[in-house]
Amino acid sequence: DWGLRALKSVLEGAGSLLETARLREPDDLSIHTINIESKFIIQSIKLNTLSKLTHTDLRRFDTLVSDIFPEVFTGEVFQTELNTNLKKFIEYSTFHLIPGQIQKCLELYEQLARKIGVLIIGPSGAGKSSLWKILKGTLNMDSDKVISYSIIPKAVHRSFLFGSLDQTTREWTDGIVPYYSRKIVMEPIDIKSWLIFDDDIDPEWIESLNSVLDDNKLLTLLSGERIQFGTNVNLIFESHDLSFASPATISRLGMILLTKEGTDFKALVNSWLSDHLDRIAHSKISLINDCIELYFYSCLDLVVNSDECVLDCSPVGILYNGLSHVLFVSCKEEFAIAMIRGFGSNLKAKARSKFSIHVMKIMNFTCPNVHDPYNIYFDSNCDAFSTYTNDLHFDD
């Protein structure tokens, strides 16, 4: 990869912006000045680059652009009308409004308009699927119509994915991708079709799509059949890792990066509470909300930033594991035990004991067993914390 595809994308994007400006104001001669063309070039660079950067790199990139082009003001690079429609759709759906997610939806829309293949990369639970579902719902609510088909490539053998040709009988067995591809190309040009690949990027299957991701947008099968995609078709890939992807594949794709720093834990908690509201006793809702606000987030940050986990787990996975234990708590003491169980279960022994003592301390409780603080429970009969023992008592 010599960066030629990225350069081509920037130039095509700038040309598209310039053409749009000419159609909007055909009599405005100032559009042809060097300053206006510089503005469109920088806008195109931002549209192709911002979606790939982390939060730290975003600030550096903006500073760099301002230093190199101090006299060029680009203004807003994303569609304000789509921004309004996204907020309207989220308001009437089960999703919760998160400003960072709105920004990523706008970036996804711009990438889909410029490239046939777009990669959404981020850790598990970062909202990769929610991103394209929100954008799809918004476009369907507007004048556009979008249909989508989801495929998990590594769930099946490659022969079932792309089809196979029997070397003896020369009989062709169709695959999942050719089947959906034929359905997509039969759709009218005004209907957008998205083919979603929800799995790790692996050369074993994605290299077969390189010809589709090129400008010719042509899928060639082993049978010799060729399927030509139109401008209304997009391939969306969801993955958390690019360690096995080749530069040839990555350079063909637009990219949307979702990081754990951009995850809004409070929005996820509010969404989870809304979904489980019918399972929580009405009299305990206020207690759970107060305890979550006072203690839950600080303990979550402690575990997320810890390197003492037994198994690697995404921040969202840790969050939901903690929430799963607070569903049926009826008092503050049970909430403390729920956090010890929910967050401490994936920690190593020493870290688990240290975390258990920390929870008891911040909630102003006395631990009944400082030598094994994880091995405690709340006895509602005597209204006190107790320690699990090996003694067995049977009633006559």
GROMACS .gro file of C-alpha atoms in nm, residues 86 90 95-107 126-131 134 258 262:
model
   24
   86LEU     CA    1  -3.067   1.078   1.358
   90ILE     CA    2  -3.331   0.780   1.837
   95PHE     CA    3  -3.189   0.360   2.155
   96HIS     CA    4  -3.049   0.625   2.388
   97LEU     CA    5  -2.907   0.950   2.256
   98ILE     CA    6  -2.525   0.958   2.281
   99PRO     CA    7  -2.350   1.251   2.106
  100GLY     CA    8  -2.044   1.041   2.022
  101GLN     CA    9  -2.262   0.778   1.858
  102ILE     CA   10  -2.437   1.043   1.646
  103GLN     CA   11  -2.095   1.158   1.526
  104LYS     CA   12  -1.997   0.802   1.432
  105CYS     CA   13  -2.326   0.753   1.243
  106LEU     CA   14  -2.248   1.065   1.038
  107GLU     CA   15  -1.899   0.931   0.968
  126ALA     CA   16  -1.873  -0.084   2.167
  127GLY     CA   17  -2.188  -0.043   1.958
  128LYS     CA   18  -2.076  -0.161   1.614
  129SER     CA   19  -2.411  -0.319   1.525
  130SER     CA   20  -2.607  -0.034   1.684
  131LEU     CA   21  -2.424   0.210   1.458
  134ILE     CA   22  -2.945   0.351   1.381
  258LEU     CA   23  -1.486   0.275   1.805
  262GLY     CA   24  -1.577   0.669   2.355
   0.00000   0.00000   0.00000
